[in-house]
């Protein structure tokens, strides 16, 4: 069966939409980033995020349809992000998704944002085959999962405290770099000297696949404080050296645990997804490891590592094709564990 799905993503600070066709693949995607608005506050302001999604969603859907040469009546199903994310922001996408589904008399599903991230590599030409190992690294999650099929996510390890993206964001803040922290720390690190500071690789000296990034954050803070002058300023070089040491430590930690998970599971495919997956140093290190270990590593293109509508349209399409469709209640899940998901179709008729 051929199905044209509209995907809507509004879980955080990007308003994003996409049209995915089950036969032709991704037809079009549009994104509006609220970053400039939130940057003034040094982080996402939930109320402003929700209001901005309201402002942008309809114009973006219009542009999307125009770009793809389709009209609303061509849409066979709707997928929106149900969670996890900011409640008010999620409600905007959920309400729009439900309203469109009602108006067009088509089925609608609420997608798990992290399932969207995890399946984003499927939008690329070179795609993994189930089963595989997944490293999910975003602003809210850091986890390794054994993925035996869509909806089957067995968590092998996860962060006990901060997510790695969150750590990048906090380090950026303490170094006085712009929000969002990942790209600014990475940029700053380019000027840093390798090896001036050596930061810990947390939890790598004991067995297991869990992560912890709050100690690394404190170590970074303590190092920065120790090098401030009387006006509590760092020299430009020291700031770059600290950014470099942090990025080296964070990416090494992800590398060490991914290698360990590959050894434990015996899988020969590693899928990397989520915002931190856009980090060039991490991509380089994991590609190098893949060569050494004779495995394949799959990343989404960098713009599909961070939030986007295409991944929601894709994940939703799998579920809609399997017959999933929900009732008319607008129910979002700001907190929602990916391990609670079921195979597409198993949640048929769920409200
Ligand atoms: O997946 P995402 O867009 O949203 C969530 O679902 O959380 O991930 C956002 C996170 C932020 O913490 C951001 O700082 C981080 O991904 N990030 C990066 C890079 N680009 C985004 N971290 C490191 N290097 C990057 N290039
Ligand atoms: Zn995300």
PDB file of C-alpha atoms in Angstrom, residues 150-152 319 322-324 341-350:
ATOM      1  CA  UNK A 150      11.140  -1.176  14.643  1.00  0.00           C
ATOM      2  CA  UNK A 151       9.634  -0.627  18.083  1.00  0.00           C
ATOM      3  CA  UNK A 152      11.962  -3.178  19.710  1.00  0.00           C
ATOM      4  CA  UNK A 319       3.182   2.641  12.305  1.00  0.00           C
ATOM      5  CA  UNK A 322       0.923  -1.368  10.183  1.00  0.00           C
ATOM      6  CA  UNK A 323      -2.593  -0.138  10.859  1.00  0.00           C
ATOM      7  CA  UNK A 324      -1.968   1.981  13.935  1.00  0.00           C
ATOM      8  CA  UNK A 341       7.249   1.128  22.762  1.00  0.00           C
ATOM      9  CA  UNK A 342       5.807  -1.864  20.962  1.00  0.00           C
ATOM     10  CA  UNK A 343       6.283  -3.161  17.437  1.00  0.00           C
ATOM     11  CA  UNK A 344       4.315  -1.214  14.814  1.00  0.00           C
ATOM     12  CA  UNK A 345       0.797  -2.625  14.693  1.00  0.00           C
ATOM     13  CA  UNK A 346       0.889  -4.135  18.177  1.00  0.00           C
ATOM     14  CA  UNK A 347      -0.557  -0.941  19.598  1.00  0.00           C
ATOM     15  CA  UNK A 348      -3.424  -0.992  17.060  1.00  0.00           C
ATOM     16  CA  UNK A 349      -6.522   0.820  18.213  1.00  0.00           C
ATOM     17  CA  UNK A 350      -4.740   2.210  21.277  1.00  0.00           C
TER      18      UNK A 350
END
